[in-house]
Amino acid sequence: MGTYLCSVDADDWADDEILGPVAQLLGLELGARGLALGTPPPPADFVPQSGLEFEEKLYRPMRSFEALCRAQPDGEECCEALLGWDLLIPVDFEGALVLPVPSAYSDTTTVHSAHRTLAAAQRLAVRLALPPQLPRHCDNLDLGDWFDSPAVAQAAAAHPGTWADDLDAAYYAALYLRAAEHALRRQCPMNYV
């Protein structure tokens, strides 16, 4: 078990017992701001192409990553952009939308813009000098598998950087970077399950 960060497909978005109530309220909130979120792409269960789904497990300690976020010049904003949401959407807006619908881990659902999360994650990626060998698509725990493989030592030898000094922080920086990229590339929400 555990907590996973996953892409949301059209079936879950429309399902009244999964994310349907969030989708309805979010549509109203975005509409009031003159914004809109399209329907997520259909499930890709029968299409064996990498990059269509996103699934990564939050399995490493997060303490050093949170400390890294707080140590940035915009520490509170960085923490909020990367750690302060339940639902990430590919719509550009400032701040957060808090919906009175329970999320997987809270009594409300806090929604953030993938654009803002991507910008914060990109700044951390530069600061940590994340290596180019990181998996680009994370459709089946690929990122976690990479961090647990010998490829990490090879990448550290070829591309030394701050990232190799704290693999927990590097993992979460990469996780949120890839999640925001996926949300924008596939035009789908991301949520925790």
mmCIF file with all atom_site columns, C-alpha atoms in Angstrom:
data_model
loop_
_atom_site.group_PDB
_atom_site.id
_atom_site.type_symbol
_atom_site.label_atom_id
_atom_site.label_alt_id
_atom_site.label_comp_id
_atom_site.label_asym_id
_atom_site.label_entity_id
_atom_site.label_seq_id
_atom_site.pdbx_PDB_ins_code
_atom_site.Cartn_x
_atom_site.Cartn_y
_atom_site.Cartn_z
_atom_site.occupancy
_atom_site.B_iso_or_equiv
_atom_site.pdbx_formal_charge
_atom_site.auth_seq_id
_atom_site.auth_comp_id
_atom_site.auth_asym_id
_atom_site.auth_atom_id
_atom_site.pdbx_PDB_model_num
ATOM 1   C CA . MET A 1 1   ? 0.000   0.000  0.000   1.00 0.00 ? 1   MET A CA 1
ATOM 2   C CA . GLY A 1 2   ? 1.144   3.564  0.548   1.00 0.00 ? 2   GLY A CA 1
ATOM 3   C CA . THR A 1 3   ? 0.575   6.845  -1.199  1.00 0.00 ? 3   THR A CA 1
ATOM 4   C CA . TYR A 1 4   ? 0.875   7.178  -4.965  1.00 0.00 ? 4   TYR A CA 1
ATOM 5   C CA . LEU A 1 5   ? 0.880   10.235 -7.198  1.00 0.00 ? 5   LEU A CA 1
ATOM 6   C CA . CYS A 1 6   ? -1.080  9.333  -10.337 1.00 0.00 ? 6   CYS A CA 1
ATOM 7   C CA . SER A 1 7   ? -2.514  10.880 -13.453 1.00 0.00 ? 7   SER A CA 1
ATOM 8   C CA . VAL A 1 8   ? -6.294  11.144 -13.636 1.00 0.00 ? 8   VAL A CA 1
ATOM 9   C CA . ASP A 1 9   ? -8.134  9.698  -16.617 1.00 0.00 ? 9   ASP A CA 1
ATOM 10  C CA . ALA A 1 10  ? -11.570 10.515 -17.966 1.00 0.00 ? 10  ALA A CA 1
ATOM 11  C CA . ASP A 1 11  ? -13.269 7.563  -16.239 1.00 0.00 ? 11  ASP A CA 1
ATOM 12  C CA . ASP A 1 12  ? -12.111 8.594  -12.754 1.00 0.00 ? 12  ASP A CA 1
ATOM 13  C CA . TRP A 1 13  ? -12.831 12.261 -13.464 1.00 0.00 ? 13  TRP A CA 1
ATOM 14  C CA . ALA A 1 14  ? -16.440 11.515 -14.360 1.00 0.00 ? 14  ALA A CA 1
ATOM 15  C CA . ASP A 1 15  ? -17.066 8.869  -11.674 1.00 0.00 ? 15  ASP A CA 1
ATOM 16  C CA . ASP A 1 16  ? -19.361 10.216 -8.927  1.00 0.00 ? 16  ASP A CA 1
ATOM 17  C CA . GLU A 1 17  ? -17.648 8.014  -6.357  1.00 0.00 ? 17  GLU A CA 1
ATOM 18  C CA . ILE A 1 18  ? -14.096 8.976  -7.300  1.00 0.00 ? 18  ILE A CA 1
ATOM 19  C CA . LEU A 1 19  ? -13.490 12.522 -8.580  1.00 0.00 ? 19  LEU A CA 1
ATOM 20  C CA . GLY A 1 20  ? -16.827 13.525 -10.098 1.00 0.00 ? 20  GLY A CA 1
ATOM 21  C CA . PRO A 1 21  ? -17.828 15.833 -7.202  1.00 0.00 ? 21  PRO A CA 1
ATOM 22  C CA . VAL A 1 22  ? -14.420 17.551 -7.331  1.00 0.00 ? 22  VAL A CA 1
ATOM 23  C CA . ALA A 1 23  ? -14.683 17.926 -11.116 1.00 0.00 ? 23  ALA A CA 1
ATOM 24  C CA . GLN A 1 24  ? -18.105 19.574 -10.834 1.00 0.00 ? 24  GLN A CA 1
ATOM 25  C CA . LEU A 1 25  ? -17.075 22.093 -8.180  1.00 0.00 ? 25  LEU A CA 1
ATOM 26  C CA . LEU A 1 26  ? -13.763 22.778 -9.886  1.00 0.00 ? 26  LEU A CA 1
ATOM 27  C CA . GLY A 1 27  ? -15.578 23.501 -13.132 1.00 0.00 ? 27  GLY A CA 1
ATOM 28  C CA . LEU A 1 28  ? -17.705 26.114 -11.345 1.00 0.00 ? 28  LEU A CA 1
ATOM 29  C CA . GLU A 1 29  ? -14.686 27.702 -9.620  1.00 0.00 ? 29  GLU A CA 1
ATOM 30  C CA . LEU A 1 30  ? -12.670 27.879 -12.810 1.00 0.00 ? 30  LEU A CA 1
ATOM 31  C CA . GLY A 1 31  ? -15.658 29.197 -14.744 1.00 0.00 ? 31  GLY A CA 1
ATOM 32  C CA . ALA A 1 32  ? -16.054 32.026 -12.233 1.00 0.00 ? 32  ALA A CA 1
ATOM 33  C CA . ARG A 1 33  ? -12.432 32.985 -13.014 1.00 0.00 ? 33  ARG A CA 1
ATOM 34  C CA . GLY A 1 34  ? -12.950 32.753 -16.772 1.00 0.00 ? 34  GLY A CA 1
ATOM 35  C CA . LEU A 1 35  ? -10.899 29.547 -16.962 1.00 0.00 ? 35  LEU A CA 1
ATOM 36  C CA . ALA A 1 36  ? -11.727 26.008 -18.012 1.00 0.00 ? 36  ALA A CA 1
ATOM 37  C CA . LEU A 1 37  ? -10.293 22.534 -17.666 1.00 0.00 ? 37  LEU A CA 1
ATOM 38  C CA . GLY A 1 38  ? -10.954 20.084 -20.455 1.00 0.00 ? 38  GLY A CA 1
ATOM 39  C CA . THR A 1 39  ? -11.843 16.465 -19.891 1.00 0.00 ? 39  THR A CA 1
ATOM 40  C CA . PRO A 1 40  ? -8.784  14.338 -19.118 1.00 0.00 ? 40  PRO A CA 1
ATOM 41  C CA . PRO A 1 41  ? -7.740  11.892 -21.831 1.00 0.00 ? 41  PRO A CA 1
ATOM 42  C CA . PRO A 1 42  ? -9.438  8.479  -21.832 1.00 0.00 ? 42  PRO A CA 1
ATOM 43  C CA . PRO A 1 43  ? -7.723  5.663  -19.943 1.00 0.00 ? 43  PRO A CA 1
ATOM 44  C CA . ALA A 1 44  ? -4.811  4.155  -21.806 1.00 0.00 ? 44  ALA A CA 1
ATOM 45  C CA . ASP A 1 45  ? -5.173  0.666  -20.351 1.00 0.00 ? 45  ASP A CA 1
ATOM 46  C CA . PHE A 1 46  ? -5.067  -1.002 -23.739 1.00 0.00 ? 46  PHE A CA 1
ATOM 47  C CA . VAL A 1 47  ? -2.454  1.224  -25.348 1.00 0.00 ? 47  VAL A CA 1
ATOM 48  C CA . PRO A 1 48  ? 1.044   -0.007 -24.492 1.00 0.00 ? 48  PRO A CA 1
ATOM 49  C CA . GLN A 1 49  ? 2.816   3.307  -25.049 1.00 0.00 ? 49  GLN A CA 1
ATOM 50  C CA . SER A 1 50  ? 5.133   4.810  -22.475 1.00 0.00 ? 50  SER A CA 1
ATOM 51  C CA . GLY A 1 51  ? 4.232   8.218  -21.149 1.00 0.00 ? 51  GLY A CA 1
ATOM 52  C CA . LEU A 1 52  ? 0.437   7.948  -21.303 1.00 0.00 ? 52  LEU A CA 1
ATOM 53  C CA . GLU A 1 53  ? -0.034  7.327  -17.600 1.00 0.00 ? 53  GLU A CA 1
ATOM 54  C CA . PHE A 1 54  ? 1.830   8.547  -14.541 1.00 0.00 ? 54  PHE A CA 1
ATOM 55  C CA . GLU A 1 55  ? 2.255   6.541  -11.359 1.00 0.00 ? 55  GLU A CA 1
ATOM 56  C CA . GLU A 1 56  ? 4.926   6.987  -8.710  1.00 0.00 ? 56  GLU A CA 1
ATOM 57  C CA . LYS A 1 57  ? 4.989   5.976  -5.065  1.00 0.00 ? 57  LYS A CA 1
ATOM 58  C CA . LEU A 1 58  ? 5.864   8.395  -2.267  1.00 0.00 ? 58  LEU A CA 1
ATOM 59  C CA . TYR A 1 59  ? 8.068   5.888  -0.474  1.00 0.00 ? 59  TYR A CA 1
ATOM 60  C CA . ARG A 1 60  ? 11.179  7.778  0.562   1.00 0.00 ? 60  ARG A CA 1
ATOM 61  C CA . PRO A 1 61  ? 11.507  10.012 3.613   1.00 0.00 ? 61  PRO A CA 1
ATOM 62  C CA . MET A 1 62  ? 10.403  13.531 2.710   1.00 0.00 ? 62  MET A CA 1
ATOM 63  C CA . ARG A 1 63  ? 12.043  15.531 5.505   1.00 0.00 ? 63  ARG A CA 1
ATOM 64  C CA . SER A 1 64  ? 15.147  16.597 3.540   1.00 0.00 ? 64  SER A CA 1
ATOM 65  C CA . PHE A 1 65  ? 13.059  17.549 0.507   1.00 0.00 ? 65  PHE A CA 1
ATOM 66  C CA . GLU A 1 66  ? 10.826  19.782 2.594   1.00 0.00 ? 66  GLU A CA 1
ATOM 67  C CA . ALA A 1 67  ? 13.919  21.346 4.193   1.00 0.00 ? 67  ALA A CA 1
ATOM 68  C CA . LEU A 1 68  ? 15.358  21.950 0.711   1.00 0.00 ? 68  LEU A CA 1
ATOM 69  C CA . CYS A 1 69  ? 12.147  23.682 -0.357  1.00 0.00 ? 69  CYS A CA 1
ATOM 70  C CA . ARG A 1 70  ? 12.133  25.874 2.743   1.00 0.00 ? 70  ARG A CA 1
ATOM 71  C CA . ALA A 1 71  ? 15.802  26.795 2.198   1.00 0.00 ? 71  ALA A CA 1
ATOM 72  C CA . GLN A 1 72  ? 15.010  28.395 -1.166  1.00 0.00 ? 72  GLN A CA 1
ATOM 73  C CA . PRO A 1 73  ? 14.767  32.216 -1.382  1.00 0.00 ? 73  PRO A CA 1
ATOM 74  C CA . ASP A 1 74  ? 11.016  31.756 -1.913  1.00 0.00 ? 74  ASP A CA 1
ATOM 75  C CA . GLY A 1 75  ? 10.830  28.927 0.632   1.00 0.00 ? 75  GLY A CA 1
ATOM 76  C CA . GLU A 1 76  ? 7.162   29.155 1.625   1.00 0.00 ? 76  GLU A CA 1
ATOM 77  C CA . GLU A 1 77  ? 6.048   29.586 -1.984  1.00 0.00 ? 77  GLU A CA 1
ATOM 78  C CA . CYS A 1 78  ? 8.233   26.657 -3.043  1.00 0.00 ? 78  CYS A CA 1
ATOM 79  C CA . CYS A 1 79  ? 6.759   24.422 -0.324  1.00 0.00 ? 79  CYS A CA 1
ATOM 80  C CA . GLU A 1 80  ? 3.242   25.455 -1.218  1.00 0.00 ? 80  GLU A CA 1
ATOM 81  C CA . ALA A 1 81  ? 3.740   24.918 -4.970  1.00 0.00 ? 81  ALA A CA 1
ATOM 82  C CA . LEU A 1 82  ? 5.234   21.465 -4.514  1.00 0.00 ? 82  LEU A CA 1
ATOM 83  C CA . LEU A 1 83  ? 3.646   20.106 -1.348  1.00 0.00 ? 83  LEU A CA 1
ATOM 84  C CA . GLY A 1 84  ? 0.497   22.139 -0.756  1.00 0.00 ? 84  GLY A CA 1
ATOM 85  C CA . TRP A 1 85  ? -1.983  20.468 -3.067  1.00 0.00 ? 85  TRP A CA 1
ATOM 86  C CA . ASP A 1 86  ? -4.253  17.446 -3.388  1.00 0.00 ? 86  ASP A CA 1
ATOM 87  C CA . LEU A 1 87  ? -5.041  17.946 -7.080  1.00 0.00 ? 87  LEU A CA 1
ATOM 88  C CA . LEU A 1 88  ? -2.756  19.415 -9.730  1.00 0.00 ? 88  LEU A CA 1
ATOM 89  C CA . ILE A 1 89  ? -4.382  20.677 -12.927 1.00 0.00 ? 89  ILE A CA 1
ATOM 90  C CA . PRO A 1 90  ? -3.043  21.910 -16.285 1.00 0.00 ? 90  PRO A CA 1
ATOM 91  C CA . VAL A 1 91  ? -4.606  25.363 -15.945 1.00 0.00 ? 91  VAL A CA 1
ATOM 92  C CA . ASP A 1 92  ? -2.552  28.473 -15.188 1.00 0.00 ? 92  ASP A CA 1
ATOM 93  C CA . PHE A 1 93  ? -3.814  30.447 -12.184 1.00 0.00 ? 93  PHE A CA 1
ATOM 94  C CA . GLU A 1 94  ? -2.368  32.083 -9.069  1.00 0.00 ? 94  GLU A CA 1
ATOM 95  C CA . GLY A 1 95  ? -2.693  30.652 -5.581  1.00 0.00 ? 95  GLY A CA 1
ATOM 96  C CA . ALA A 1 96  ? -4.864  27.718 -4.612  1.00 0.00 ? 96  ALA A CA 1
ATOM 97  C CA . LEU A 1 97  ? -8.474  26.735 -4.961  1.00 0.00 ? 97  LEU A CA 1
ATOM 98  C CA . VAL A 1 98  ? -9.836  24.976 -1.885  1.00 0.00 ? 98  VAL A CA 1
ATOM 99  C CA . LEU A 1 99  ? -12.908 22.902 -2.623  1.00 0.00 ? 99  LEU A CA 1
ATOM 100 C CA . PRO A 1 100 ? -15.225 21.650 0.148   1.00 0.00 ? 100 PRO A CA 1
ATOM 101 C CA . VAL A 1 101 ? -14.952 18.069 -1.092  1.00 0.00 ? 101 VAL A CA 1
ATOM 102 C CA . PRO A 1 102 ? -12.855 15.468 0.732   1.00 0.00 ? 102 PRO A CA 1
ATOM 103 C CA . SER A 1 103 ? -9.632  14.391 -0.927  1.00 0.00 ? 103 SER A CA 1
ATOM 104 C CA . ALA A 1 104 ? -7.831  11.130 -0.239  1.00 0.00 ? 104 ALA A CA 1
ATOM 105 C CA . TYR A 1 105 ? -6.096  12.603 2.825   1.00 0.00 ? 105 TYR A CA 1
ATOM 106 C CA . SER A 1 106 ? -8.041  15.705 3.871   1.00 0.00 ? 106 SER A CA 1
ATOM 107 C CA . ASP A 1 107 ? -11.538 17.077 4.449   1.00 0.00 ? 107 ASP A CA 1
ATOM 108 C CA . THR A 1 108 ? -11.070 19.454 1.531   1.00 0.00 ? 108 THR A CA 1
ATOM 109 C CA . THR A 1 109 ? -9.390  19.319 -1.877  1.00 0.00 ? 109 THR A CA 1
ATOM 110 C CA . THR A 1 110 ? -6.696  21.913 -2.519  1.00 0.00 ? 110 THR A CA 1
ATOM 111 C CA . VAL A 1 111 ? -6.081  22.517 -6.214  1.00 0.00 ? 111 VAL A CA 1
ATOM 112 C CA . HIS A 1 112 ? -2.932  24.049 -7.699  1.00 0.00 ? 112 HIS A CA 1
ATOM 113 C CA . SER A 1 113 ? -1.758  24.954 -11.157 1.00 0.00 ? 113 SER A CA 1
ATOM 114 C CA . ALA A 1 114 ? 0.703   22.548 -12.805 1.00 0.00 ? 114 ALA A CA 1
ATOM 115 C CA . HIS A 1 115 ? 2.343   25.639 -14.330 1.00 0.00 ? 115 HIS A CA 1
ATOM 116 C CA . ARG A 1 116 ? 3.299   26.949 -10.875 1.00 0.00 ? 116 ARG A CA 1
ATOM 117 C CA . THR A 1 117 ? 4.417   23.532 -9.656  1.00 0.00 ? 117 THR A CA 1
ATOM 118 C CA . LEU A 1 118 ? 6.533   23.059 -12.764 1.00 0.00 ? 118 LEU A CA 1
ATOM 119 C CA . ALA A 1 119 ? 8.276   26.404 -12.268 1.00 0.00 ? 119 ALA A CA 1
ATOM 120 C CA . ALA A 1 120 ? 9.149   25.566 -8.646  1.00 0.00 ? 120 ALA A CA 1
ATOM 121 C CA . ALA A 1 121 ? 10.290  22.049 -9.568  1.00 0.00 ? 121 ALA A CA 1
ATOM 122 C CA . GLN A 1 122 ? 12.453  23.370 -12.404 1.00 0.00 ? 122 GLN A CA 1
ATOM 123 C CA . ARG A 1 123 ? 14.222  25.753 -10.026 1.00 0.00 ? 123 ARG A CA 1
ATOM 124 C CA . LEU A 1 124 ? 14.968  22.852 -7.657  1.00 0.00 ? 124 LEU A CA 1
ATOM 125 C CA . ALA A 1 125 ? 16.126  20.665 -10.554 1.00 0.00 ? 125 ALA A CA 1
ATOM 126 C CA . VAL A 1 126 ? 18.654  23.334 -11.525 1.00 0.00 ? 126 VAL A CA 1
ATOM 127 C CA . ARG A 1 127 ? 19.777  23.853 -7.939  1.00 0.00 ? 127 ARG A CA 1
ATOM 128 C CA . LEU A 1 128 ? 20.296  20.114 -7.448  1.00 0.00 ? 128 LEU A CA 1
ATOM 129 C CA . ALA A 1 129 ? 21.760  19.663 -10.965 1.00 0.00 ? 129 ALA A CA 1
ATOM 130 C CA . LEU A 1 130 ? 19.504  16.662 -11.610 1.00 0.00 ? 130 LEU A CA 1
ATOM 131 C CA . PRO A 1 131 ? 21.146  14.343 -14.146 1.00 0.00 ? 131 PRO A CA 1
ATOM 132 C CA . PRO A 1 132 ? 19.859  13.953 -17.704 1.00 0.00 ? 132 PRO A CA 1
ATOM 133 C CA . GLN A 1 133 ? 19.565  10.184 -17.173 1.00 0.00 ? 133 GLN A CA 1
ATOM 134 C CA . LEU A 1 134 ? 16.375  10.584 -15.120 1.00 0.00 ? 134 LEU A CA 1
ATOM 135 C CA . PRO A 1 135 ? 13.443  8.763  -16.717 1.00 0.00 ? 135 PRO A CA 1
ATOM 136 C CA . ARG A 1 136 ? 11.328  11.183 -18.764 1.00 0.00 ? 136 ARG A CA 1
ATOM 137 C CA . HIS A 1 137 ? 8.084   9.242  -18.331 1.00 0.00 ? 137 HIS A CA 1
ATOM 138 C CA . CYS A 1 138 ? 6.895   7.682  -15.077 1.00 0.00 ? 138 CYS A CA 1
ATOM 139 C CA . ASP A 1 139 ? 4.116   5.359  -16.099 1.00 0.00 ? 139 ASP A CA 1
ATOM 140 C CA . ASN A 1 140 ? 4.916   2.355  -13.953 1.00 0.00 ? 140 ASN A CA 1
ATOM 141 C CA . LEU A 1 141 ? 7.017   3.484  -11.003 1.00 0.00 ? 141 LEU A CA 1
ATOM 142 C CA . ASP A 1 142 ? 9.888   4.112  -13.440 1.00 0.00 ? 142 ASP A CA 1
ATOM 143 C CA . LEU A 1 143 ? 11.370  6.961  -11.433 1.00 0.00 ? 143 LEU A CA 1
ATOM 144 C CA . GLY A 1 144 ? 11.436  5.038  -8.152  1.00 0.00 ? 144 GLY A CA 1
ATOM 145 C CA . ASP A 1 145 ? 12.871  2.002  -9.917  1.00 0.00 ? 145 ASP A CA 1
ATOM 146 C CA . TRP A 1 146 ? 15.613  4.172  -11.424 1.00 0.00 ? 146 TRP A CA 1
ATOM 147 C CA . PHE A 1 147 ? 16.528  5.681  -8.040  1.00 0.00 ? 147 PHE A CA 1
ATOM 148 C CA . ASP A 1 148 ? 16.796  2.170  -6.580  1.00 0.00 ? 148 ASP A CA 1
ATOM 149 C CA . SER A 1 149 ? 18.972  0.830  -9.403  1.00 0.00 ? 149 SER A CA 1
ATOM 150 C CA . PRO A 1 150 ? 22.704  0.835  -10.194 1.00 0.00 ? 150 PRO A CA 1
ATOM 151 C CA . ALA A 1 151 ? 21.940  3.503  -12.812 1.00 0.00 ? 151 ALA A CA 1
ATOM 152 C CA . VAL A 1 152 ? 22.063  6.086  -9.995  1.00 0.00 ? 152 VAL A CA 1
ATOM 153 C CA . ALA A 1 153 ? 25.731  5.382  -9.275  1.00 0.00 ? 153 ALA A CA 1
ATOM 154 C CA . GLN A 1 154 ? 26.514  5.539  -12.990 1.00 0.00 ? 154 GLN A CA 1
ATOM 155 C CA . ALA A 1 155 ? 24.682  8.849  -13.315 1.00 0.00 ? 155 ALA A CA 1
ATOM 156 C CA . ALA A 1 156 ? 26.480  10.239 -10.252 1.00 0.00 ? 156 ALA A CA 1
ATOM 157 C CA . ALA A 1 157 ? 29.839  9.337  -11.798 1.00 0.00 ? 157 ALA A CA 1
ATOM 158 C CA . ALA A 1 158 ? 28.937  10.851 -15.174 1.00 0.00 ? 158 ALA A CA 1
ATOM 159 C CA . HIS A 1 159 ? 27.013  13.875 -13.823 1.00 0.00 ? 159 HIS A CA 1
ATOM 160 C CA . PRO A 1 160 ? 28.103  14.657 -10.278 1.00 0.00 ? 160 PRO A CA 1
ATOM 161 C CA . GLY A 1 161 ? 26.014  17.217 -8.490  1.00 0.00 ? 161 GLY A CA 1
ATOM 162 C CA . THR A 1 162 ? 24.206  18.098 -5.325  1.00 0.00 ? 162 THR A CA 1
ATOM 163 C CA . TRP A 1 163 ? 21.465  15.644 -6.289  1.00 0.00 ? 163 TRP A CA 1
ATOM 164 C CA . ALA A 1 164 ? 23.721  12.675 -5.513  1.00 0.00 ? 164 ALA A CA 1
ATOM 165 C CA . ASP A 1 165 ? 24.348  13.900 -1.939  1.00 0.00 ? 165 ASP A CA 1
ATOM 166 C CA . ASP A 1 166 ? 20.696  13.477 -0.933  1.00 0.00 ? 166 ASP A CA 1
ATOM 167 C CA . LEU A 1 167 ? 18.818  10.943 -3.023  1.00 0.00 ? 167 LEU A CA 1
ATOM 168 C CA . ASP A 1 168 ? 15.604  11.425 -1.029  1.00 0.00 ? 168 ASP A CA 1
ATOM 169 C CA . ALA A 1 169 ? 15.436  15.134 -1.878  1.00 0.00 ? 169 ALA A CA 1
ATOM 170 C CA . ALA A 1 170 ? 16.516  14.425 -5.460  1.00 0.00 ? 170 ALA A CA 1
ATOM 171 C CA . TYR A 1 171 ? 13.781  11.813 -5.812  1.00 0.00 ? 171 TYR A CA 1
ATOM 172 C CA . TYR A 1 172 ? 11.023  14.199 -4.766  1.00 0.00 ? 172 TYR A CA 1
ATOM 173 C CA . ALA A 1 173 ? 12.407  17.039 -6.868  1.00 0.00 ? 173 ALA A CA 1
ATOM 174 C CA . ALA A 1 174 ? 12.348  14.705 -9.870  1.00 0.00 ? 174 ALA A CA 1
ATOM 175 C CA . LEU A 1 175 ? 8.917   13.329 -8.927  1.00 0.00 ? 175 LEU A CA 1
ATOM 176 C CA . TYR A 1 176 ? 7.232   16.732 -8.819  1.00 0.00 ? 176 TYR A CA 1
ATOM 177 C CA . LEU A 1 177 ? 9.087   17.891 -11.928 1.00 0.00 ? 177 LEU A CA 1
ATOM 178 C CA . ARG A 1 178 ? 7.909   14.884 -13.919 1.00 0.00 ? 178 ARG A CA 1
ATOM 179 C CA . ALA A 1 179 ? 4.375   15.058 -12.483 1.00 0.00 ? 179 ALA A CA 1
ATOM 180 C CA . ALA A 1 180 ? 3.927   18.690 -13.524 1.00 0.00 ? 180 ALA A CA 1
ATOM 181 C CA . GLU A 1 181 ? 5.438   17.992 -16.951 1.00 0.00 ? 181 GLU A CA 1
ATOM 182 C CA . HIS A 1 182 ? 3.059   15.050 -17.392 1.00 0.00 ? 182 HIS A CA 1
ATOM 183 C CA . ALA A 1 183 ? 0.012   17.095 -16.360 1.00 0.00 ? 183 ALA A CA 1
ATOM 184 C CA . LEU A 1 184 ? 0.848   19.743 -18.937 1.00 0.00 ? 184 LEU A CA 1
ATOM 185 C CA . ARG A 1 185 ? 1.925   17.353 -21.705 1.00 0.00 ? 185 ARG A CA 1
ATOM 186 C CA . ARG A 1 186 ? -1.142  15.100 -21.393 1.00 0.00 ? 186 ARG A CA 1
ATOM 187 C CA . GLN A 1 187 ? -3.517  17.868 -20.233 1.00 0.00 ? 187 GLN A CA 1
ATOM 188 C CA . CYS A 1 188 ? -4.698  15.804 -17.284 1.00 0.00 ? 188 CYS A CA 1
ATOM 189 C CA . PRO A 1 189 ? -4.986  16.341 -13.537 1.00 0.00 ? 189 PRO A CA 1
ATOM 190 C CA . MET A 1 190 ? -2.711  14.596 -11.061 1.00 0.00 ? 190 MET A CA 1
ATOM 191 C CA . ASN A 1 191 ? -3.804  13.404 -7.631  1.00 0.00 ? 191 ASN A CA 1
ATOM 192 C CA . TYR A 1 192 ? -2.769  11.284 -4.682  1.00 0.00 ? 192 TYR A CA 1
ATOM 193 C CA . VAL A 1 193 ? -4.300  7.862  -4.132  1.00 0.00 ? 193 VAL A CA 1
#
